[in-house]
Short mmCIF file of C-alpha atoms and ligand atoms in Angstrom, two decimals:
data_model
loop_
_atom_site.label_atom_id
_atom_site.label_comp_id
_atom_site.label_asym_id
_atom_site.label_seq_id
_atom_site.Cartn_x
_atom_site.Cartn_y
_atom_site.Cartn_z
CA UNK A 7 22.00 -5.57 28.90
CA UNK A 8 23.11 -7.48 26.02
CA UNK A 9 20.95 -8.83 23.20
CA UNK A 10 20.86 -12.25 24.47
CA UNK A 11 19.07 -11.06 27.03
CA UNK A 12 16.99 -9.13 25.50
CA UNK A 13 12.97 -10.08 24.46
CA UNK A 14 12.42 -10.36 21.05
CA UNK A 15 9.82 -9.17 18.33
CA UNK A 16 8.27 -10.69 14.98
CA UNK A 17 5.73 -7.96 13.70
CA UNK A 18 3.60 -10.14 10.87
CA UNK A 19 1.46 -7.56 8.93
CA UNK A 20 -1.28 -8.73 6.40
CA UNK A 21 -2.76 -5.93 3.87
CA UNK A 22 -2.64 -2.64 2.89
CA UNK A 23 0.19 -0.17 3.37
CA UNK A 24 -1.85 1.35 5.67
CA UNK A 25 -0.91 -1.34 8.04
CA UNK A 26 2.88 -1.66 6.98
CA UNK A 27 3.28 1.99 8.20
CA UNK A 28 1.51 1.22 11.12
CA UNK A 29 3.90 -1.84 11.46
CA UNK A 30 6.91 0.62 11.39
CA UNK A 31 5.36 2.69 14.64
CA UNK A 32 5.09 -0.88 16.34
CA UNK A 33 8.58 -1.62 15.39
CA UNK A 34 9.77 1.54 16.96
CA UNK A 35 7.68 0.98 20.15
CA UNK A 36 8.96 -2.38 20.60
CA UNK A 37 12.55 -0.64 19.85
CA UNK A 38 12.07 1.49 21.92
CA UNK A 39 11.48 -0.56 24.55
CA UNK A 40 14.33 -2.44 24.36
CA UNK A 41 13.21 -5.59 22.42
CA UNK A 42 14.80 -6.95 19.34
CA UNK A 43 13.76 -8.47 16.54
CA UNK A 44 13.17 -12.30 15.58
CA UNK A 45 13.66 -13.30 12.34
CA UNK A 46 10.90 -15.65 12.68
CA UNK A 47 7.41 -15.86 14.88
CA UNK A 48 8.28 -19.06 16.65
CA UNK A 49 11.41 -17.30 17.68
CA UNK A 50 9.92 -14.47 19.06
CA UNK A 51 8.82 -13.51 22.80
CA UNK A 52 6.53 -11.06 21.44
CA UNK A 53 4.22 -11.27 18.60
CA UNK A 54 2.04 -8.91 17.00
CA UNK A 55 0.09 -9.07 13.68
CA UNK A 56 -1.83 -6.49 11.73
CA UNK A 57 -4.93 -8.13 10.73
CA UNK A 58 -7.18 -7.15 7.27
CA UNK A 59 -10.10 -7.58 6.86
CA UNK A 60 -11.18 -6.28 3.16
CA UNK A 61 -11.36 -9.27 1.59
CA UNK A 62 -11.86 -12.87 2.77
CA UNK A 63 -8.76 -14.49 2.06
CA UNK A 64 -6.95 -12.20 4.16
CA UNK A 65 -8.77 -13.08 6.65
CA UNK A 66 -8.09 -16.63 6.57
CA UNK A 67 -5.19 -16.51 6.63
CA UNK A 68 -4.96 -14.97 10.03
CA UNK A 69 -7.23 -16.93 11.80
CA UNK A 70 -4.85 -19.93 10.38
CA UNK A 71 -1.95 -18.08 11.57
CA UNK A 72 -3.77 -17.58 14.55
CA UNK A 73 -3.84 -21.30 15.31
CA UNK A 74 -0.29 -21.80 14.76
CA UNK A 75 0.75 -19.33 17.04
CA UNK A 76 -1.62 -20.66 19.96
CA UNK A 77 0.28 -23.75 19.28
CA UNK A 78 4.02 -21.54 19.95
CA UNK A 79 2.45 -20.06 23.23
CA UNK A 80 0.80 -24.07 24.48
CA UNK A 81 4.36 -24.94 23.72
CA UNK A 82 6.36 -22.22 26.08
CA UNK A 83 7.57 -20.62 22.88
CA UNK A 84 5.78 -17.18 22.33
CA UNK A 85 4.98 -15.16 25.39
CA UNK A 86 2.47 -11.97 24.55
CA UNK A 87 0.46 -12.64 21.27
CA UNK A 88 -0.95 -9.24 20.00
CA UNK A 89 -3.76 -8.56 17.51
CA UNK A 90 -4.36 -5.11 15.53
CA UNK A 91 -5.96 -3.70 12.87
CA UNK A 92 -9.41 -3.92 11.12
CA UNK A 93 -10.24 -7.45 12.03
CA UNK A 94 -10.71 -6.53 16.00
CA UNK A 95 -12.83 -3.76 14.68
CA UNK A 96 -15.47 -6.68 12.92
CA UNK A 97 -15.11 -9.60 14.92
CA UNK A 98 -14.41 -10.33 18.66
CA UNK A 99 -10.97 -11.71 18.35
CA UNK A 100 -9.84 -11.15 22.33
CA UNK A 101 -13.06 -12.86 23.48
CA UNK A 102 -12.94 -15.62 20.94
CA UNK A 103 -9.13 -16.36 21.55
CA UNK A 104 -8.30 -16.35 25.03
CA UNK A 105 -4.73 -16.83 24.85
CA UNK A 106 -4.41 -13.64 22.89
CA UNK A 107 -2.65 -10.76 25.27
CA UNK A 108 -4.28 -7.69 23.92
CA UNK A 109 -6.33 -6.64 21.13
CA UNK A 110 -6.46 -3.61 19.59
CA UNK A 111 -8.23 -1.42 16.90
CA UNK A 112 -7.31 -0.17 14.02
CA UNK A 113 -6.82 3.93 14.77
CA UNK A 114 -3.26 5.46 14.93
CA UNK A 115 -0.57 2.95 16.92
CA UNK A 116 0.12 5.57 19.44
CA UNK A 117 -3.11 5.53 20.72
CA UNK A 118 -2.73 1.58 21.88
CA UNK A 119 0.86 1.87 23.50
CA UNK A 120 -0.29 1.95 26.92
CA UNK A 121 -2.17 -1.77 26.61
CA UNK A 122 0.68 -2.67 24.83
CA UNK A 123 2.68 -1.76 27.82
CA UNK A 124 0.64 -3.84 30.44
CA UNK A 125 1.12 -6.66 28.61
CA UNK A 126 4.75 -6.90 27.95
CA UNK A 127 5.33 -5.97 31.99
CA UNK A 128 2.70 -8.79 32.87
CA UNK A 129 4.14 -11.02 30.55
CA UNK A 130 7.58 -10.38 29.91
CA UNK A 131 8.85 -9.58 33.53
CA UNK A 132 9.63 -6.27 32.18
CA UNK A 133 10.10 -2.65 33.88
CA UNK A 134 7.75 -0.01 32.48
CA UNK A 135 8.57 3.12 30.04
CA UNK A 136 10.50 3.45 27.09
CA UNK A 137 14.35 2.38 27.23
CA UNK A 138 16.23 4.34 24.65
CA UNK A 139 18.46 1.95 22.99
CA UNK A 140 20.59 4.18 20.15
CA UNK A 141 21.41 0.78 18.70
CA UNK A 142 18.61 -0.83 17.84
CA UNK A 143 16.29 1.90 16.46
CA UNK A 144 14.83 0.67 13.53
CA UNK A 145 16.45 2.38 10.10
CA UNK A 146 13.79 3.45 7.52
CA UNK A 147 13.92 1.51 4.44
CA UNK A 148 14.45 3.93 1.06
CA UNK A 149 10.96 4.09 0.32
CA UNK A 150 8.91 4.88 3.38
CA UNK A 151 5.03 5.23 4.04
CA UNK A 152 3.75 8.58 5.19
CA UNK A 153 0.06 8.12 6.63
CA UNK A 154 -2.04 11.72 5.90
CA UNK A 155 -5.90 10.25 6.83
CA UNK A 156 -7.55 7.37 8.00
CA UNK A 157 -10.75 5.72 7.31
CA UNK A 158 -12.97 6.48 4.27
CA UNK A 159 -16.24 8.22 3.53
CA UNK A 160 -16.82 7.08 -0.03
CA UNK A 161 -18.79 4.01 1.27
CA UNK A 162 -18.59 1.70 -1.74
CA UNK A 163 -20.90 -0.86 -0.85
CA UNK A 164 -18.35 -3.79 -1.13
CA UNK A 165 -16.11 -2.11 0.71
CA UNK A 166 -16.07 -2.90 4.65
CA UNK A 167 -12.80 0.19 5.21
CA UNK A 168 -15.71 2.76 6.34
CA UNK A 169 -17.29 0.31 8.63
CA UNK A 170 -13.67 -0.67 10.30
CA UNK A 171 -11.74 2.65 9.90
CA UNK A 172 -14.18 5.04 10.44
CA UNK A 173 -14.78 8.29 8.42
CA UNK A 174 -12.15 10.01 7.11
CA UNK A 175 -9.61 11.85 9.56
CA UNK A 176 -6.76 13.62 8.03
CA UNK A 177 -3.71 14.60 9.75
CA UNK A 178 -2.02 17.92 10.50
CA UNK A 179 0.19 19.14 7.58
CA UNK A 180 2.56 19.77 10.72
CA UNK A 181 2.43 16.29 11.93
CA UNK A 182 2.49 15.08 8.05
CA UNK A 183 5.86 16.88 7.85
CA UNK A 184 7.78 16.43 11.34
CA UNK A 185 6.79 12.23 10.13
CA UNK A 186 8.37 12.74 6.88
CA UNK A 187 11.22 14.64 8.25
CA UNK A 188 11.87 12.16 10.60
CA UNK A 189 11.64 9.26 8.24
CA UNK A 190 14.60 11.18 6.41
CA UNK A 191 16.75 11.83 8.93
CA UNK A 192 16.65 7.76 9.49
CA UNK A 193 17.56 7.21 5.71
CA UNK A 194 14.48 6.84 3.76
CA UNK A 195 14.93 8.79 0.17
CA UNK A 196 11.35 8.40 -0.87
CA UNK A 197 8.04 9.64 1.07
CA UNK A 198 4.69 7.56 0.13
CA UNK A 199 1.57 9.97 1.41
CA UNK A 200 -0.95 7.34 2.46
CA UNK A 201 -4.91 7.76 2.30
CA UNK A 202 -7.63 4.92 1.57
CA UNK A 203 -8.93 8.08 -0.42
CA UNK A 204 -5.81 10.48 -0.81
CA UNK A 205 -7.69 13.36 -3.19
CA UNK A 206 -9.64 13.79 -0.21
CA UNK A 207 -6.84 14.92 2.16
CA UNK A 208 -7.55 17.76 4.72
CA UNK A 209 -11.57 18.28 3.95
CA UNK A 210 -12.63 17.04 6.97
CA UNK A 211 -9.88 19.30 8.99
CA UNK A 212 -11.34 22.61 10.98
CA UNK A 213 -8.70 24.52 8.91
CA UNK A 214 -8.69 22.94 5.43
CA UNK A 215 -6.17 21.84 3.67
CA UNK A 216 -5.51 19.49 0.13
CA UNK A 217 -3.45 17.04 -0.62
CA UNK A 218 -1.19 19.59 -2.63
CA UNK A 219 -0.73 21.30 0.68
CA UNK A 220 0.67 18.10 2.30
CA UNK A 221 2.43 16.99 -1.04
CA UNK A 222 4.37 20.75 -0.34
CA UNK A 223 5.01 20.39 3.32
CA UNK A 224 7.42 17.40 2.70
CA UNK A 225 8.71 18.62 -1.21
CA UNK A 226 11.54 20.66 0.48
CA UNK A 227 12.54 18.57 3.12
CA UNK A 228 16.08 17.69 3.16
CA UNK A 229 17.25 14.20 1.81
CA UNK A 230 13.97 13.69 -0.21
CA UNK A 231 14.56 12.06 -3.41
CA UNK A 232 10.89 11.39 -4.90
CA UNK A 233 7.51 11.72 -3.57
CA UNK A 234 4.23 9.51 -4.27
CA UNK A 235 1.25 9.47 -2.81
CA UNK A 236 -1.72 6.86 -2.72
CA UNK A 237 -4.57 6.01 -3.76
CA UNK A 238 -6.79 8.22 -6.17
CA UNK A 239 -10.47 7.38 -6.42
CA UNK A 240 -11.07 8.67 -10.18
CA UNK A 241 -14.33 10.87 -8.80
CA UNK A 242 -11.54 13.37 -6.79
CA UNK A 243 -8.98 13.33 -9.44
CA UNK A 244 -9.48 17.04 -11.01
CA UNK A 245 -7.43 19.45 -13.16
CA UNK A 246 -6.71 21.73 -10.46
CA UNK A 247 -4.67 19.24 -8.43
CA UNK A 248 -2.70 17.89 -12.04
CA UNK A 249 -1.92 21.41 -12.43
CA UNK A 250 -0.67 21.80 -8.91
CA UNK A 251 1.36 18.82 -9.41
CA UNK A 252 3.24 20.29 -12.00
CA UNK A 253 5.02 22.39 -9.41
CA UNK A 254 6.03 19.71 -7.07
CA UNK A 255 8.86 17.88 -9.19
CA UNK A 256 10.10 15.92 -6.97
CA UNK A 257 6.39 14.19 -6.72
CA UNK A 258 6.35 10.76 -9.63
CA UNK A 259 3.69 10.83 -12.08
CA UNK A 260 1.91 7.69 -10.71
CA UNK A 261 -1.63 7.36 -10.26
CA UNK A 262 -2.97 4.59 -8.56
CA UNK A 263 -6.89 4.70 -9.63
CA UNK A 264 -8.89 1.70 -9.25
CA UNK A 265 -11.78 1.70 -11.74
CA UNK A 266 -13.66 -1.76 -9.86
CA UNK A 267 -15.76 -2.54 -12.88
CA UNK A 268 -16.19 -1.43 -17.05
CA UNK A 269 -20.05 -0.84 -16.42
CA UNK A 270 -22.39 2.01 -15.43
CA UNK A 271 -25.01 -0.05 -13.52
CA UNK A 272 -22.26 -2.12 -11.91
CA UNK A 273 -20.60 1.26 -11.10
CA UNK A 274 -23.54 2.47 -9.71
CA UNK A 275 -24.21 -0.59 -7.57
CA UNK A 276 -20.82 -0.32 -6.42
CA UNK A 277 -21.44 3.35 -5.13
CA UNK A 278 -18.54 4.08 -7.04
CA UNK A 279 -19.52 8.12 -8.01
CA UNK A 280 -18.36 7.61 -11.69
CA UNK A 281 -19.11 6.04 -14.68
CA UNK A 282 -17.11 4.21 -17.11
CA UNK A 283 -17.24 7.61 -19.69
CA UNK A 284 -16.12 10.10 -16.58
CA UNK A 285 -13.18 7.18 -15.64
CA UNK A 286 -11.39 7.37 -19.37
CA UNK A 287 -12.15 10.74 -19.38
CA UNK A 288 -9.79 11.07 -15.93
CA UNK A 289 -7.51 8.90 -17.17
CA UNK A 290 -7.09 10.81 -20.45
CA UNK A 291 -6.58 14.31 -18.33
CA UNK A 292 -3.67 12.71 -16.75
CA UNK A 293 -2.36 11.36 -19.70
CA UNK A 294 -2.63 14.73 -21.21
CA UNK A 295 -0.90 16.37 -18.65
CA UNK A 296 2.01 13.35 -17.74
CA UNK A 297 1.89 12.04 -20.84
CA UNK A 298 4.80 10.04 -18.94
CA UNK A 299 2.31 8.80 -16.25
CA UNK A 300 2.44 5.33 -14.72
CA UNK A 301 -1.08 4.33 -14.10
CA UNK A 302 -2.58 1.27 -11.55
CA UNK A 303 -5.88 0.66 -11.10
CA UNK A 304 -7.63 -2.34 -8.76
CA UNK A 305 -10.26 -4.59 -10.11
CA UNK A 306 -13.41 -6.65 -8.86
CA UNK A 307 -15.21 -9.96 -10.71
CA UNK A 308 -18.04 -11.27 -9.50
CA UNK A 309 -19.97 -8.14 -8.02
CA UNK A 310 -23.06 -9.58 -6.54
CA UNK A 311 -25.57 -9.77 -9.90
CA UNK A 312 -22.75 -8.86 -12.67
CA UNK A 313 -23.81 -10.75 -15.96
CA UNK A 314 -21.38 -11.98 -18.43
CA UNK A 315 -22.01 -8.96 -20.43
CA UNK A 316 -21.49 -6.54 -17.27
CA UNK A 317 -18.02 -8.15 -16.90
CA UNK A 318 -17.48 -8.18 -20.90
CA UNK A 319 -17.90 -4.30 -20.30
CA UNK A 320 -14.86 -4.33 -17.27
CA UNK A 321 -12.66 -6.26 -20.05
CA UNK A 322 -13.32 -3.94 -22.44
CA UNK A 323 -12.38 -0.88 -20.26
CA UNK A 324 -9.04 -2.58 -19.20
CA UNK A 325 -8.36 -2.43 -22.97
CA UNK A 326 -9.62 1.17 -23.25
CA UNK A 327 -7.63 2.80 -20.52
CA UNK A 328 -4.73 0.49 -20.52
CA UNK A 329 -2.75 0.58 -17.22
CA UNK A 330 0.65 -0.02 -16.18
CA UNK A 331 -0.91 -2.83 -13.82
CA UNK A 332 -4.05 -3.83 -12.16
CA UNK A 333 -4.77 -5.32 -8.94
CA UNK A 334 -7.62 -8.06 -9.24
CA UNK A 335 -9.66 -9.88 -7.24
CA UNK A 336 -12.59 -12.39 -6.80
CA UNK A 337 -15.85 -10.63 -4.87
CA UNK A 338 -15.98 -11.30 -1.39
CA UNK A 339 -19.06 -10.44 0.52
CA UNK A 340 -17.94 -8.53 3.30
CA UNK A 341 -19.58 -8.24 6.90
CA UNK A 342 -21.90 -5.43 7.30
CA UNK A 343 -21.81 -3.71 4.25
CA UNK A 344 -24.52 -3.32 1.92
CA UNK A 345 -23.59 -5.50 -0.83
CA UNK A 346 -23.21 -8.24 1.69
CA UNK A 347 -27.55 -7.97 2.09
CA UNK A 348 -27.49 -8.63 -1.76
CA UNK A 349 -26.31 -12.29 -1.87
CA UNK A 350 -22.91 -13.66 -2.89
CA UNK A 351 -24.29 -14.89 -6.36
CA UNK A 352 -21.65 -15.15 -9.01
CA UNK A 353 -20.48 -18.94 -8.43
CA UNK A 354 -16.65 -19.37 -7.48
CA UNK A 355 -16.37 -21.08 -10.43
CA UNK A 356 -17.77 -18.31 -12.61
CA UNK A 357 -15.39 -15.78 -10.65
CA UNK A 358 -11.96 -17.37 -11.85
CA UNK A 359 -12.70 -17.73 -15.05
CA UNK A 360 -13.36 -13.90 -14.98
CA UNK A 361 -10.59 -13.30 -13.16
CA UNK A 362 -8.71 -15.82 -15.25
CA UNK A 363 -9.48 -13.57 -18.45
CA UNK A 364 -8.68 -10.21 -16.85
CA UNK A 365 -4.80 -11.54 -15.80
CA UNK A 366 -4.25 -12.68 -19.15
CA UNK A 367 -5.35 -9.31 -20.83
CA UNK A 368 -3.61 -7.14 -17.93
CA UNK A 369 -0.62 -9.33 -18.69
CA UNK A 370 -0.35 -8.64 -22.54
CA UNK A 371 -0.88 -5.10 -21.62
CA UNK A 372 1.53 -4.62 -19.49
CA UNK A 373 3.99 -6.50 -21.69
CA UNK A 374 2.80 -4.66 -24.68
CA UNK A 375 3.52 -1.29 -22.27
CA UNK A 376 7.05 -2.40 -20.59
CA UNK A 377 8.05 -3.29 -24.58
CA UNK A 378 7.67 0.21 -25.91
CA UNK A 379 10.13 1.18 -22.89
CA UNK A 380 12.89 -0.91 -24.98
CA UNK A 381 15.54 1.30 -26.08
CA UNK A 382 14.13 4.39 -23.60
CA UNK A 383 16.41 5.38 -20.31
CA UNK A 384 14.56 5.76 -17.18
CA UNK A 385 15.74 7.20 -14.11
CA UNK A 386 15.75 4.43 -11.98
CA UNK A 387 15.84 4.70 -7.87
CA UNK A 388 18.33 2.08 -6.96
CA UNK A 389 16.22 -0.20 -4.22
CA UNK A 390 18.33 -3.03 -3.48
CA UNK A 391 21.73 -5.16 -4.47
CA UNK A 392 21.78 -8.47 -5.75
CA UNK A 393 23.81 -9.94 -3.47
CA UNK A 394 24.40 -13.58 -5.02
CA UNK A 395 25.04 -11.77 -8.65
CA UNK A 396 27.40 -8.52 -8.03
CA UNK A 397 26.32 -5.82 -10.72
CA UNK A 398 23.00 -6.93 -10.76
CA UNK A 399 20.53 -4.02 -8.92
CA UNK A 400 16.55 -3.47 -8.73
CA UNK A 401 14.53 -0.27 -8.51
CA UNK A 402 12.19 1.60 -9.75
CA UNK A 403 11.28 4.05 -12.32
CA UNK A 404 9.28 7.05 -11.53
CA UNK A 405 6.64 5.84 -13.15
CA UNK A 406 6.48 2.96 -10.63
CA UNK A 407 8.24 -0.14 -12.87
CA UNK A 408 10.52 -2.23 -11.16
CA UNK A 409 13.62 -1.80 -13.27
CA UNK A 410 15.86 -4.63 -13.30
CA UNK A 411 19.94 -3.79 -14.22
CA UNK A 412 23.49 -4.31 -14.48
CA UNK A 413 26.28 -1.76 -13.73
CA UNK A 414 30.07 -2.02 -13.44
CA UNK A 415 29.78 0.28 -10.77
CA UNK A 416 29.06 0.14 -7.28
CA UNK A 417 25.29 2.08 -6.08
CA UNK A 418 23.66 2.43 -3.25
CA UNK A 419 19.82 1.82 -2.21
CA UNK A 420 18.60 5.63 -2.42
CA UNK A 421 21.13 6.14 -5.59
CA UNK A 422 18.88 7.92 -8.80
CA UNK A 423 20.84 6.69 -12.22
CA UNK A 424 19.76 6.43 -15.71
CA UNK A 425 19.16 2.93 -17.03
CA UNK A 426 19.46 1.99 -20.63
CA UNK A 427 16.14 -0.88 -21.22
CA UNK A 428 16.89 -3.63 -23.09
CA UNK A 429 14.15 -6.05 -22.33
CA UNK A 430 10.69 -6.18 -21.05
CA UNK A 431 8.22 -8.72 -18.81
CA UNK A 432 5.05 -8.11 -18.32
CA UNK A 433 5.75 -7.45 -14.34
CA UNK A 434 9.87 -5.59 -14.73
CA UNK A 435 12.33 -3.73 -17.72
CA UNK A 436 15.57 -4.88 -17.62
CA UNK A 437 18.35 -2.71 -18.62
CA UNK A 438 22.15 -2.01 -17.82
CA UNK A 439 23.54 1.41 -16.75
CA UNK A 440 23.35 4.30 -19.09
CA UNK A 441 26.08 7.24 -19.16
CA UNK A 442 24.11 8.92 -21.06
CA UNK A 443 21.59 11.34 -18.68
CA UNK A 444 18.76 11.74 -20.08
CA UNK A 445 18.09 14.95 -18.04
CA UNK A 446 19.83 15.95 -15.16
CA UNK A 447 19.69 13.38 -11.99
CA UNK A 448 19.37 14.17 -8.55
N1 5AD B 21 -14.24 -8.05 -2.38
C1 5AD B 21 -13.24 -8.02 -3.30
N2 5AD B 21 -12.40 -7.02 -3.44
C2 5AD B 21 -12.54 -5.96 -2.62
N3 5AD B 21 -11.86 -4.81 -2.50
C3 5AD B 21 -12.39 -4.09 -1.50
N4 5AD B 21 -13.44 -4.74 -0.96
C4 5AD B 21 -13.55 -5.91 -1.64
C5 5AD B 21 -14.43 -7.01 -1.54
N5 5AD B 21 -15.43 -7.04 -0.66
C6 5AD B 21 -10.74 -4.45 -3.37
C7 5AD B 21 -11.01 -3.17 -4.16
C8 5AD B 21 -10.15 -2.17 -3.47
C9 5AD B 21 -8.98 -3.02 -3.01
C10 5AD B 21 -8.16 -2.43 -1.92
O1 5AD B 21 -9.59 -4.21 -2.56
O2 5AD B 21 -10.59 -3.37 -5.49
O3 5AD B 21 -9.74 -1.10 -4.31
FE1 SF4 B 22 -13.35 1.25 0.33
FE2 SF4 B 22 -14.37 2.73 -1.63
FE3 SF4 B 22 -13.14 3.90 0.44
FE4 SF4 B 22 -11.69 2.52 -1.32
S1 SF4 B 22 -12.87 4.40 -1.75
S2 SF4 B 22 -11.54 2.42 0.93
S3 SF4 B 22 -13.08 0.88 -1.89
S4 SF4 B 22 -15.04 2.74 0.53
#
């Protein structure tokens, strides 16, 4: 068979990396199966998107692209529309949407392949079980995501992840590794370990394990370049595991540890297990022990009740702790969960001005952070070539900064070289190859 022939693909994925890695496992179903992939939905025979559902907006914007694609299928374009993810898991998107093919949750891909199956043979006049096509196996980008748990059992009362994903579940070390190894072998030089709540890796399994044990199991694996691992809730972030970290080199000092709000009651509201005292104090521990350390944290305005002077208190931590970069966003009441029984009443209005204030200060901050780089080298993981300017090259320093530079010589995505900075944004460093090695470079 030849690829005109073929049925195509367009995965569309909305959210968290949670659902990008779960994107990859469709992609290699589909692969599997023979189909290609379309460079654009309308082009597609098959579509599937991984739905969100943790905050409003992204769930707009797939009931709009929800619409469109109806449209594709009324039109004889799209065949099989699939839905996955967290927003079949709140809402009844199959019985709502009859021209949608299948619907499925939002547990581990595998789980879903046999549905998937019925309705590419119903619909795409296909044979059943997986054709191995060599060819068109989908190669793993540098930087690939690792899943080690699903679901969460901090229950933050915003938060609607428990509700959708379940408790946690962690994964076998074993099955952590031979999914690392095998994201290697395809190219990938970088492993990202993926949990809603990381720290809190392997306590729920019948034989324990951490997230140092699973941060080990990949650390020798051949090909691996750098290791990271997502996302830290501050209440789980102890000594014991910074120590342990100090024997896995090839893991970055990053920590990505949202802090949600700068004050106790709001905190406590929030469910969050911490206050604003225990959060610097976590954040100082790290810095103590990577004084290196690139730190992101995530950000709410608008909690239901937070006063002026409650929010005063979140601006003020952002200036206390001062991250690398922070994720914020506007409240949005989510189905189900408890805050959602507490009223939505912080006017919109109200909200982005808050928010408004918080991306200016993040934004000096990180600025005033990227400028005291100037003059430093970084190891930099090459990412990608800028193909309309030869020379020009992006990655990313361990410490998470996208690293802008130029080179006279010719690297490769995966390549580890030192970079000289020269100047600073608040969102990049830019900088031009260094010959001088800072230490020595894998
Ligand atoms: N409204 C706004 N932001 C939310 N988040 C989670 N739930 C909500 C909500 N209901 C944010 C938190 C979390 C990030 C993934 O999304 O900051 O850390
Ligand atoms: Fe949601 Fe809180 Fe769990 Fe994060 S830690 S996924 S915000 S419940």
């Amino acid at each position: 068979m030849n690829d005109v022939a073929r049925p195509t693909y367009f995965i569309k994925v909305f959210g968290c990396q949670m659902n990008k890695f779960d994107a990859s496992e469709f992609e290699r179903f589909f692969t599997e199966r023979g189909l290609v992939p379309a460079p654009a939905p309308e082009q597609a025979d098959v579509v599937h998107v991984l739905t969100c559902c943790v905050r409003q907006k992204a769930e707009d914007k797939f009931f709009s692209l929800l619409g469109a694609l109806r449209k594709h299928k009324l039109s004889g374009g799209v065949k099989v529309i699939g839905v996955s993810g967290c927003i079949p898991e709140l809402r009844d998107v199959g019985g709502d949407h009859a021209f949608v093919d299948y619907v499925i949750g939002s547990g581990a891909p595998e789980k879903y392949y046999d549905q998937i199956e019925a309705a590419l043979i119903k619909n795409l006049d296909m044979k059943t079980g997986a054709e191995p096509v060599a060819l068109h196996m989908p190669q793993s980008g540098i930087s690939e995501f690792v899943t080690v748990m699903r679901g969460c059992t901090n229950y933050c009362t915003y938060c609607v992840v428990p509700a959708v994903r379940g408790p946690e579940q962690s994964r076998s070390v074993t099955a952590i590794r031979a999914d690392a190894r095998r994201r290697l072998q395809a190219g990938a030089k970088e492993i990202i370990l993926l949990g809603q709540n990381a720290l809190a890796y392997g306590m729920d399994l019948t034989r324990p394990a951490t997230l140092l044990d699973a941060l080990s199991a990949v650390h020798d694996l051949p090909g691996l370049r750098r290791v990271r691992f997502v996302t830290s809730h501050p209440a789980w972030v102890t000594e014991e595991f910074l120590h342990g970290l100090k024997f896995l080199p090839l893991v970055c000092a990053y920590f990505h540890i949202p802090f949600q709000a700068g004050d106790n009651e709001t905190l406590k509201r929030m469910n969050r297990k911490y206050t604003v005292e225990e959060y610097i104090e976590k954040i100082a521990m790290i810095r103590r022990l990577f004084p290196e350390a690139g730190i992101s944290a995530d950000v709410i305005v608008g909690f239901p009740g937070e006063t002026d002077a409650q929010f005063q208190g979140t601006v003020r931590l952002m200036k206390r702790v001062v991250v690398n970069q922070a994720y914020m966003f506007k409240y949005s009441p989510r189905p189900g969960t408890p805050a959602e029984r507490w009223g939505d009443d912080v006017p919109q209005k109200t909200k982005e001005e808050r928010l408004a204030v918080l991306i200016d200060t993040q934004r000096e901050i990180s600025l005033r952070l990227n400028r005291a780089q100037i003059e430093s080298t970084m190891e930099v993981m090459v990412d990608t070539a800028d193909h309309m300017e030869p020379g020009r090259y992006k990655g990313r320093t361990r410490c998470n900064r996208v690293a802008d530079f130029t080179s006279t010589k010719k690297h490769n995505p995966g390549d580890i070289v030192s970079v000289l900075i020269d100047k600073a944004t608040p969102h990049a460093l830019i900088g031009r190859l260094s010959t001088r090695h800072k230490r020595s470079l894998l």
